[in-house]
Structure formats: C-alpha cells, structure tokens
C-alpha cells in the first residue's frame, strides 16, 4: 500500500536549480534556524559575531559526525587511541608551539569603508573569480559539444583556460614567496597590482598590511599579572603532543601509533563570515600519528588517501572534493595538503593533512626540559618520532554535509518539496514512526514499534496532520526512513517504509525493521 500522493511522479523529479549560490547559502542559513539545527549565539541580545549555538537537531547531527569520525579513527584502528585534554594549558606550551609569536593573520583595512579584511582572503577571493571564469568556459564548451565533451582535454588545450590558469599559478607562486619572506609591504603591493577593490566601497584605498595574533587571552587565579596569562587553545593538537609520553607509556603504544582528540578550539578570526565556516569558537577532530623518522612521507600519503575515503564513504559525489597541496609549507612541515570541499561559496578547506616532522615534540622537549622520545626496541634506538596530523573541523563538516544535502525538488505535479539528503549514518533521526490515523489502535501499535527500536536508533513519533505533510516534515530534517503503521499492520505485522530520497515505499515485517534500518544507515564501502 502506498500513501505518498507524489510517489507516482518519482521517475520524473526535476531538481530546481537555485537562482545563484548566494540564494542557496541564504537558504542553508535560514533552514538551519527554522528547523532547530543552528541558532545565532545570544540571539535575544542581538547575537555575538561568528559564534553559534546548535539546536535540538543540530546537536544530534554534530554528535553523529563526531561519532562517525571517532569510530573510524579510534575504534577501527587498533593503533590509535583517544584523549580528552583540558582547554586551559600551561602558557609556555603556546610559546613552544610558535603560536605566541607566529599565529597571525595578515590584516588590511580599506580606508573608505573602514572594513577590515585578511590580505590572504582578498587574494584567495580574487583567484576564485578567475576559477569561476574557467568554469564558465567549461560549461559553455560542455553545452556546445554535448556528450563528446572531454573536460580534461579542454582545460589542457583551450587557450583562454590556459591563460586563466597561468594567472592563477603566478598569483599562487608570488603569494607563497611573499608569505615565506614575511614581506607585508610586498603583500600590499600584490593586492594593488591585482587591482583588488574593497567589496563595500569599491576603492583601492588600502592601509598597510599588519600581523594580528588570533589567540584569545584570559587570566587564571586572582592575581592579575603577566605570568597568569592563559590562552584559550587555538587547536587541540598541542594537548596531544604534551601527553605523548603519558599515553605512550601508560598504553604501551608502539610506533607507529596515533592519538585522536575531539574538542573546542578558539580563534579571534578577523574576517568572521560565511556562517559556521569560520567561527571564533569551533570544534576540531584531530589525530597525531607518530612514526619512525624517514617513514613520514609514506604515512603522509597513506593518511591523505585514507582521509578522502572517509569523506567519500558518506556518499557525497567525489567531484565535490579536491586536494590542494601547499606550495607554502609551514616552517615545521615537510608536506601538507588540504581536502577542499565545494561549499555554496566555492572550493574551500575542509580538512588539513600535515607532515609535521619532529617539530612539536622537539620544541616541547626544549621548553619543558623533559625528553619526549621513544625507545624503538626493533632498532634498539631512541628517537623523537615524526608526526602526521589529520585535522578537520566538526562545524565545517556539518556545513559541507548540510549545504550539499539541502535542495528544493520540483515534482511533476508542480509541487515543490524541500529535502535534506543527509548521509543516513549522520541524520538526527534515523526513522519517523507514523500511525496513518489517530485511531483504531494505530497509535498504540506505532508506540510499540518505537519501544522496540528506540534503544538502537534515534526515532521521532508523529501523529499530527495528514500523512503527506508528515512526510514533508521528515524530508526537511533529513530523516532517511518513515515507518507508517496502517490497518494492515495490525493483521500482517508489517509496515510501510518510505525512503526519503526516492520517495519509494516498500512493505517490511516489524521483526525485520531493526536489521533493515541497520543496513540502510551504514556508510558506503569505498576502496
Ligand atoms: N592543528 C592544525 C590546525 O589546527 P588548521 O588548518 O588551522 O590546522 C584545521 O585547522 C581545521 O579546523 C580546518 O581544516 C577547519 O576545518 C577547522 N577550522 C579552522 N579554523 C576554523 C574556524 N575559525 N572555524 C571553523 N572551523 C575552523
């Protein structure tokens, strides 16, 4: 039996194309608020810049992201263990890590609009505009050539595309050279040479570029003097490094091994925009993998591929991801790449994978006076392990998944449904249990099903409104399955299961529901 009045149209669903990326992004922000995923922090006091609260559904999605990461890193790897270190740490840690002296962003003000920007972001945005031109050339050619269009061939031979690409490469190279030399005057000159204008005033009336430290400072204890200055951690990684020996010794860990941590980080971002993409208080999922010196580049390659597989297992198309290998390496790194995601505002960093050499452990040895080394019994040798780091933002992952999943679909009968196609493993509710009507013993039967499944799955029970409207509500919050209890359920012991993305329905025995849901919410296997 089928209850969805639109199911006959499923073969001919057409996705309506959002007017433009900006509209799409506005829709993401408003949908997140309307359905209780994300609220601006302190909203009744007019909000607080770049700080957000996660609502009743947001916290479920966020917890599921964290759990998905934790399982794949800690539970599925016998040589990776977890940690939960404190946010407050000894202030010398940030001296040793280089954050006190070098955790800066280059900022620049426009004298006419009085708006402040990150110099590197202005340059990145300029590059994004050139990339957009390449995309337009490709789209035009794809239309012209139809099925015969070979994108790879086109981008490597078309004169206009090659010219744009050359411009991009030159800007990247110049930018890397200037940043490596900490040449702030050169950075300003590059902004002027590229003709970058303030998006508000439209002028090139720029101040000089200055460095701005991103750490939040606070005081510990009642005596206010300089020695009490603490920093809210700008990354969770340092908590792992300073516990390296504690974990290695107490856990009898053998190199290669990893320590994983999920936790809050704080950065006083200059340009805090793009919703939860760049926040002042956010959450990171980081893993430091300790290896023998000399093997780090092999492990770097391993984690680079492994981390992309983790993303792809969520079922989001591979074209939404790309690597961005760094030309400008931090002084402590000998290889670095970002996994970028195509957000509604273009490709941006989602995760960083860095080969950090022995920099952090050596610096903490030097600053603490405690030797942070490992005795390798196979080599009969003491050494400072090298480190591969994987570091991903919880909130950015949330935004990637949420913005990709949200769409308006125009059905053949002209009606529009809003659907949030979240990966089922991450969806806040795995299923909604819906009695077809509020009588004839159907609510009681539906409650029985809830009781049967609720220890294994987050469920929502809903009996209000017509069944079609209830389906729409679940589509909008990303629930992958709707379980409908009807009169036949009482005699056959089966229910109708409706799939969110296809709207297709099938009959399933109540006794099979648990296995059915388990199977349906598994991540995809990626080789
Ligand atoms: N320990 C290395 C590290 O912190 P990072 O590239 O500065 O590296 C890692 O940050 C990840 O943390 C980023 O890829 C991003 O997903 C997330 N992240 C960084 N700054 C953020 C911010 N202001 N708001 C939200 N997420 C942020």
XYZ file of C-alpha atoms and ligand atoms in Angstrom:
554
model
C 0.000 0.000 0.000
C 1.341 3.476 -0.880
C 0.431 6.634 0.932
C 2.643 9.232 -0.671
C 0.471 11.210 -3.039
C 3.522 12.098 -5.143
C 5.083 8.687 -5.413
C 3.788 8.186 -8.948
C 5.993 11.056 -10.023
C 9.261 9.766 -8.703
C 10.766 8.887 -12.077
C 10.384 12.427 -13.304
C 11.571 14.502 -10.392
C 13.490 17.521 -11.559
C 15.677 19.390 -9.168
C 15.071 23.083 -9.452
C 18.290 24.955 -9.818
C 18.824 27.615 -7.197
C 18.912 31.121 -8.649
C 22.515 31.512 -7.590
C 24.965 30.469 -4.931
C 24.072 33.343 -2.672
C 20.403 32.382 -2.578
C 21.455 28.837 -1.901
C 23.604 29.921 1.021
C 20.828 32.101 2.471
C 18.535 29.124 2.250
C 21.057 26.981 4.153
C 21.259 29.541 6.978
C 17.512 30.047 7.252
C 16.701 26.335 7.013
C 19.242 25.568 9.750
C 17.499 28.046 12.025
C 13.904 27.242 11.109
C 14.295 23.534 11.860
C 16.378 23.822 15.041
C 19.819 22.946 13.678
C 21.749 26.186 14.281
C 20.880 29.438 16.070
C 22.977 32.606 16.303
C 24.545 32.714 19.774
C 22.929 35.107 22.285
C 20.304 35.973 19.710
C 17.960 37.820 22.085
C 20.910 40.156 22.799
C 21.427 40.710 19.059
C 23.930 37.898 18.661
C 27.689 37.560 19.028
C 29.920 37.688 15.944
C 30.839 34.310 14.475
C 29.558 32.318 17.456
C 26.666 29.876 17.017
C 24.554 27.504 19.104
C 23.462 24.090 17.908
C 19.765 23.385 18.442
C 17.902 20.166 19.109
C 18.572 18.674 15.671
C 21.964 20.325 15.179
C 23.373 18.699 18.277
C 22.291 15.266 17.018
C 23.878 15.805 13.603
C 27.038 17.185 15.202
C 27.292 14.270 17.653
C 26.821 11.831 14.784
C 29.643 13.477 12.807
C 31.901 13.183 15.846
C 30.911 9.596 16.437
C 31.471 8.678 12.777
C 34.963 10.183 12.943
C 35.786 8.673 16.344
C 34.718 5.181 15.277
C 36.682 5.273 12.055
C 39.805 6.635 13.735
C 39.831 5.041 17.194
C 37.519 2.031 17.098
C 38.625 0.746 13.679
C 42.380 1.272 14.193
C 43.983 -0.801 16.919
C 46.992 1.503 16.989
C 45.020 4.738 17.572
C 43.717 5.738 20.997
C 41.698 8.712 22.197
C 42.360 11.631 24.532
C 40.387 14.451 26.116
C 42.858 17.093 27.260
C 41.931 20.348 29.035
C 41.307 23.561 27.132
C 43.482 25.519 29.577
C 47.130 24.598 29.289
C 50.410 25.946 30.593
C 51.153 29.233 28.775
C 54.665 28.092 27.783
C 53.032 25.463 25.557
C 51.969 28.223 23.170
C 55.443 29.748 23.233
C 56.936 26.333 22.372
C 54.387 25.646 19.630
C 55.088 29.005 17.993
C 51.539 30.307 18.443
C 52.518 33.289 20.628
C 54.970 34.589 18.046
C 53.599 33.357 14.763
C 49.891 32.507 14.923
C 48.998 35.612 12.980
C 46.820 36.596 10.093
C 47.847 39.440 7.772
C 45.120 42.066 8.001
C 44.419 45.120 5.885
C 41.805 47.884 6.201
C 40.037 49.798 3.496
C 40.271 53.472 4.465
C 36.981 54.397 2.783
C 34.663 51.652 4.034
C 36.639 51.201 7.312
C 36.210 47.461 6.759
C 38.913 45.027 7.801
C 39.997 42.066 5.652
C 42.501 39.254 5.714
C 45.013 40.030 2.990
C 45.280 36.348 2.054
C 41.484 36.038 1.798
C 41.304 39.011 -0.580
C 43.842 37.250 -2.793
C 42.044 33.892 -2.475
C 38.749 35.550 -3.496
C 40.471 37.104 -6.491
C 41.738 33.652 -7.525
C 38.239 32.215 -7.038
C 36.927 34.763 -9.557
C 39.457 33.581 -12.145
C 38.500 29.956 -11.377
C 34.882 30.944 -11.978
C 35.879 32.176 -15.470
C 37.443 28.762 -16.195
C 34.269 27.060 -15.022
C 32.165 29.262 -17.327
C 34.381 28.410 -20.314
C 33.960 24.703 -19.478
C 30.187 24.986 -19.062
C 29.896 26.786 -22.419
C 32.014 24.166 -24.166
C 30.136 21.313 -22.485
C 26.891 22.723 -23.873
C 28.381 23.119 -27.335
C 29.961 19.661 -27.568
C 27.373 17.689 -25.607
C 28.332 14.089 -24.856
C 31.555 14.400 -26.824
C 32.906 16.971 -24.335
C 36.171 15.898 -22.702
C 36.810 18.260 -19.799
C 40.369 17.132 -19.177
C 41.324 17.688 -22.786
C 39.552 21.046 -22.893
C 41.259 22.508 -19.815
C 44.685 21.414 -21.018
C 44.330 22.797 -24.562
C 41.915 25.748 -24.649
C 43.912 28.977 -24.963
C 41.638 31.103 -22.761
C 41.545 28.487 -19.985
C 45.326 28.089 -20.138
C 45.771 31.853 -19.852
C 43.491 31.967 -16.769
C 45.325 29.012 -15.228
C 48.678 30.707 -15.833
C 47.423 33.804 -13.993
C 46.311 31.648 -11.043
C 49.648 29.834 -10.860
C 51.581 33.085 -10.944
C 49.493 34.596 -8.148
C 49.922 31.449 -6.006
C 53.683 31.467 -6.536
C 54.028 35.188 -5.773
C 51.837 34.894 -2.698
C 53.854 31.922 -1.359
C 57.121 33.803 -1.935
C 55.861 36.890 -0.059
C 54.437 34.919 2.861
C 57.604 32.847 3.209
C 59.604 36.054 3.396
C 57.019 37.650 5.740
C 57.018 40.538 3.236
C 53.942 42.523 4.279
C 54.740 45.523 2.059
C 55.000 43.111 -0.893
C 51.637 41.631 0.034
C 50.018 45.063 -0.098
C 51.701 45.699 -3.469
C 50.316 42.384 -4.788
C 46.795 43.437 -3.751
C 47.297 46.752 -5.571
C 48.836 45.079 -8.643
C 45.910 42.673 -8.923
C 43.525 45.629 -8.807
C 41.641 44.197 -5.833
C 38.974 46.597 -4.597
C 37.036 46.663 -1.330
C 33.717 44.873 -1.950
C 31.914 47.607 0.075
C 33.500 50.879 -1.069
C 34.777 49.646 -4.425
C 38.072 51.522 -3.872
C 41.756 50.530 -3.673
C 42.445 52.867 -0.763
C 44.202 50.284 1.447
C 46.204 50.631 4.661
C 49.478 48.745 5.093
C 49.228 45.027 5.898
C 49.762 44.196 9.620
C 50.008 40.934 11.530
C 47.278 40.132 14.079
C 47.565 37.321 16.674
C 44.490 35.106 16.712
C 44.656 33.711 20.252
C 42.197 34.747 22.962
C 43.965 35.550 26.222
C 42.496 35.277 29.684
C 43.712 35.290 33.303
C 43.908 32.453 35.783
C 43.611 32.950 39.534
C 43.074 36.162 41.452
C 46.482 37.769 40.938
C 46.474 39.750 37.732
C 49.958 39.937 36.348
C 51.589 38.829 33.140
C 52.604 35.413 34.382
C 48.934 34.448 34.791
C 48.032 34.974 31.129
C 46.478 31.857 29.659
C 45.268 31.292 26.134
C 42.141 29.517 25.026
C 43.623 26.787 22.851
C 43.579 27.638 19.134
C 43.920 23.939 18.215
C 43.511 20.656 20.083
C 46.790 19.241 18.717
C 49.069 20.637 21.443
C 47.131 18.745 24.130
C 48.108 15.573 22.265
C 51.807 16.464 21.971
C 52.219 17.302 25.642
C 50.563 13.973 26.579
C 52.639 11.955 24.117
C 54.718 10.215 26.795
C 51.787 9.725 29.206
C 49.764 7.903 26.553
C 52.701 6.018 25.023
C 53.897 4.679 28.360
C 50.548 4.020 30.077
C 49.087 2.455 26.909
C 52.345 0.607 25.990
C 51.924 2.039 22.496
C 54.392 1.061 19.781
C 55.368 3.386 16.931
C 53.581 3.814 14.542
C 50.600 4.825 16.656
C 48.107 7.661 16.835
C 46.329 9.784 19.436
C 42.948 11.249 18.481
C 41.043 14.058 20.128
C 37.815 15.975 19.573
C 37.370 19.308 21.276
C 36.750 23.022 21.206
C 39.233 25.492 19.777
C 39.111 29.289 19.788
C 40.424 31.838 17.316
C 39.838 35.571 17.204
C 39.191 35.489 13.461
C 39.463 38.858 11.723
C 37.053 38.044 8.969
C 34.325 36.039 10.552
C 31.760 35.378 7.868
C 30.243 32.529 5.923
C 28.165 31.251 8.818
C 29.787 28.276 10.582
C 32.638 28.081 8.065
C 34.827 30.475 10.038
C 33.875 30.752 13.691
C 35.566 32.196 16.755
C 34.606 29.164 18.860
C 34.553 25.871 16.968
C 35.327 22.210 17.290
C 38.158 20.162 15.809
C 38.729 16.443 15.309
C 42.481 15.924 15.232
C 44.741 12.909 15.131
C 48.511 12.915 15.516
C 50.181 9.809 14.132
C 53.701 9.145 15.490
C 56.070 7.392 13.095
C 59.721 6.471 12.630
C 61.777 9.328 11.148
C 62.234 8.696 7.440
C 58.876 6.939 7.021
C 56.782 10.079 7.371
C 56.172 10.719 3.670
C 54.828 7.198 3.151
C 52.459 7.731 6.095
C 51.529 11.161 4.794
C 50.436 9.539 1.521
C 48.529 6.862 3.453
C 46.577 9.385 5.551
C 45.933 11.667 2.590
C 44.162 8.814 0.792
C 42.552 7.366 3.898
C 41.000 10.657 4.899
C 39.484 11.226 1.449
C 37.996 7.729 1.620
C 36.360 8.690 4.932
C 34.619 11.600 3.221
C 33.584 9.565 0.179
C 32.068 6.839 2.368
C 29.356 9.375 3.224
C 28.091 9.054 -0.331
C 28.710 12.643 -1.426
C 29.989 12.668 -5.045
C 33.771 12.716 -5.462
C 33.613 15.846 -7.678
C 32.712 17.852 -4.567
C 36.179 17.186 -3.104
C 39.668 18.026 -4.250
C 43.181 18.091 -2.814
C 45.081 21.320 -2.523
C 48.773 20.606 -1.982
C 50.507 23.507 -0.227
C 53.191 25.478 -2.007
C 53.866 27.491 1.130
C 54.831 24.994 3.800
C 54.818 25.996 7.470
C 58.402 26.008 8.776
C 57.797 22.738 10.680
C 56.171 20.781 7.820
C 57.755 18.776 5.002
C 54.459 18.050 3.213
C 50.935 19.403 3.554
C 47.652 19.148 1.739
C 44.092 20.298 2.283
C 40.999 18.361 1.363
C 38.785 21.053 -0.076
C 35.022 20.842 -0.445
C 32.806 22.731 -2.859
C 30.756 24.832 -0.437
C 27.994 27.115 -1.800
C 30.678 29.840 -1.948
C 33.247 27.713 -3.817
C 36.002 25.199 -3.023
C 37.436 25.805 0.458
C 39.482 23.907 3.039
C 37.602 21.258 4.972
C 40.498 19.251 6.390
C 44.266 19.598 6.647
C 46.795 16.760 6.500
C 50.301 17.780 7.537
C 53.609 16.022 7.883
C 54.877 17.993 10.919
C 58.321 16.361 11.266
C 59.591 16.193 14.883
C 58.995 19.907 15.366
C 56.356 19.807 18.110
C 57.865 17.076 20.275
C 61.336 18.624 19.976
C 60.077 22.081 20.909
C 58.182 20.771 23.928
C 61.307 18.847 24.994
C 63.293 22.050 24.724
C 60.780 24.269 26.539
C 59.784 21.792 29.285
C 63.195 20.225 29.841
C 61.554 16.744 29.611
C 62.821 14.377 26.942
C 59.933 13.402 24.663
C 61.468 10.418 22.932
C 60.612 6.846 22.097
C 62.750 3.743 22.503
C 62.332 1.602 19.393
C 63.177 -1.938 20.533
C 63.414 -3.224 16.955
C 66.076 -0.669 16.075
C 67.449 -0.593 19.642
C 67.430 3.185 19.327
C 65.934 6.272 20.965
C 64.446 8.907 18.696
C 61.937 11.729 18.555
C 59.067 10.392 16.449
C 57.890 12.283 13.371
C 54.220 13.206 13.167
C 51.490 13.097 10.547
C 48.494 15.176 11.564
C 44.956 14.940 10.256
C 42.828 17.888 11.355
C 39.213 18.528 10.443
C 36.596 20.967 11.722
C 33.346 19.494 13.039
C 31.434 22.627 12.088
C 32.874 22.766 8.570
C 31.959 19.120 8.073
C 28.458 19.989 9.280
C 28.229 22.843 6.783
C 29.558 20.703 3.921
C 27.052 17.925 4.525
C 24.136 20.220 5.271
C 24.646 22.555 2.304
C 25.200 19.680 -0.100
C 22.119 17.832 1.141
C 19.637 20.713 1.078
C 17.605 21.045 -2.096
C 14.249 22.022 -3.444
C 12.806 19.436 -5.802
C 10.033 20.264 -8.200
C 7.783 17.274 -8.644
C 5.895 16.531 -11.819
C 2.637 17.855 -10.411
C 4.362 21.206 -9.900
C 4.593 20.989 -6.128
C 7.953 21.608 -4.507
C 9.386 19.601 -1.705
C 12.374 20.645 0.399
C 14.566 17.688 1.169
C 17.689 17.446 3.278
C 19.560 14.453 1.891
C 21.912 13.879 4.791
C 24.050 10.745 4.764
C 21.783 8.335 6.711
C 24.547 7.499 9.215
C 24.607 11.174 10.242
C 20.898 12.033 10.136
C 19.493 13.260 13.503
C 16.570 10.822 13.355
C 17.064 7.515 11.573
C 13.337 6.977 11.217
C 9.981 8.549 11.998
C 7.181 6.283 13.177
C 3.820 7.481 11.909
C 0.395 5.994 12.594
C -1.687 6.571 9.462
C -4.602 7.817 11.560
C -5.025 8.724 15.211
C -7.473 5.898 15.968
C -8.213 2.176 15.538
C -5.273 1.169 17.735
C -2.705 2.501 15.236
C -1.028 4.990 17.657
C -0.642 2.197 20.219
C 0.943 -0.095 17.631
C 3.245 2.714 16.475
C 4.340 3.312 20.086
C 5.142 -0.394 20.396
C 7.426 -0.092 17.370
C 9.107 2.965 18.890
C 9.731 0.994 22.104
C 11.165 -1.874 20.091
C 13.656 0.260 18.172
C 14.466 3.246 20.390
C 17.449 1.644 22.165
C 19.271 1.312 18.848
C 18.019 4.259 16.797
C 17.017 7.903 17.304
C 13.343 7.967 16.309
C 10.601 10.518 16.095
C 6.973 9.695 16.721
C 4.498 11.940 14.905
C 0.725 11.602 14.606
C -0.259 15.182 13.825
C -1.550 16.251 10.361
C -2.123 14.340 7.136
C 0.474 11.717 6.272
C 1.783 13.684 3.249
C 2.577 16.690 5.436
C 4.313 14.492 7.974
C 6.485 13.021 5.210
C 7.427 16.551 4.109
C 8.408 17.498 7.661
C 10.705 14.484 7.867
C 12.168 15.211 4.397
C 13.055 18.719 5.569
C 15.013 17.476 8.599
C 16.760 14.669 6.750
C 15.097 11.581 8.252
C 16.036 8.747 5.853
C 13.041 6.487 6.626
C 9.388 6.943 7.504
C 7.690 3.919 9.012
C 3.937 4.081 8.513
C 1.598 1.987 10.609
C -1.757 1.255 8.922
C -4.679 -1.075 9.470
C -2.895 -3.918 7.666
C -0.107 -3.657 10.228
C -2.486 -4.996 12.880
C -3.204 -8.140 10.891
C 0.027 -8.731 8.898
C 2.660 -7.443 11.347
C 4.248 -5.369 8.587
C 4.631 -1.623 7.961
C 5.302 0.645 5.007
C 8.817 2.043 4.871
C 9.229 5.169 2.768
C 12.640 6.276 1.553
C 13.427 9.973 1.853
C 15.429 10.441 -1.356
C 13.437 8.352 -3.825
C 10.068 8.556 -2.013
C 9.705 4.886 -2.889
C 7.886 2.656 -0.458
C 8.055 -0.995 0.472
C 6.458 -3.325 2.922
C 8.677 -4.611 5.734
C 7.897 -7.015 8.593
C 8.164 -5.382 12.017
C 10.503 -8.183 13.088
C 12.872 -7.189 10.248
C 12.843 -3.437 10.923
C 15.926 -3.296 13.107
C 18.112 -5.184 10.599
C 16.582 -3.136 7.760
C 17.489 0.175 9.402
C 20.975 -1.012 10.393
C 21.626 -1.977 6.800
C 20.216 1.274 5.413
C 22.287 3.629 7.571
C 25.706 2.022 7.033
C 28.367 4.218 5.411
C 29.277 3.230 1.837
C 32.326 0.998 1.368
C 34.996 2.884 -0.596
C 38.093 1.171 -1.994
N 46.298 21.536 14.213
C 46.248 22.008 12.878
C 45.224 23.007 12.657
O 44.588 23.490 13.575
P 44.042 24.386 10.770
O 44.112 24.232 9.272
O 44.289 25.721 11.328
O 45.060 23.306 11.341
C 42.203 22.552 10.982
O 42.622 23.866 11.258
C 40.734 22.520 10.602
O 39.958 23.168 11.617
C 40.400 23.272 9.312
O 40.607 22.457 8.173
C 38.925 23.600 9.522
O 38.116 22.500 9.166
C 38.837 23.814 11.020
N 38.881 25.261 11.343
C 39.976 26.038 11.457
N 39.630 27.297 11.784
C 38.287 27.321 11.881
C 37.326 28.330 12.199
N 37.694 29.566 12.513
N 36.001 27.990 12.209
C 35.617 26.722 11.911
N 36.484 25.732 11.614
C 37.799 26.015 11.599
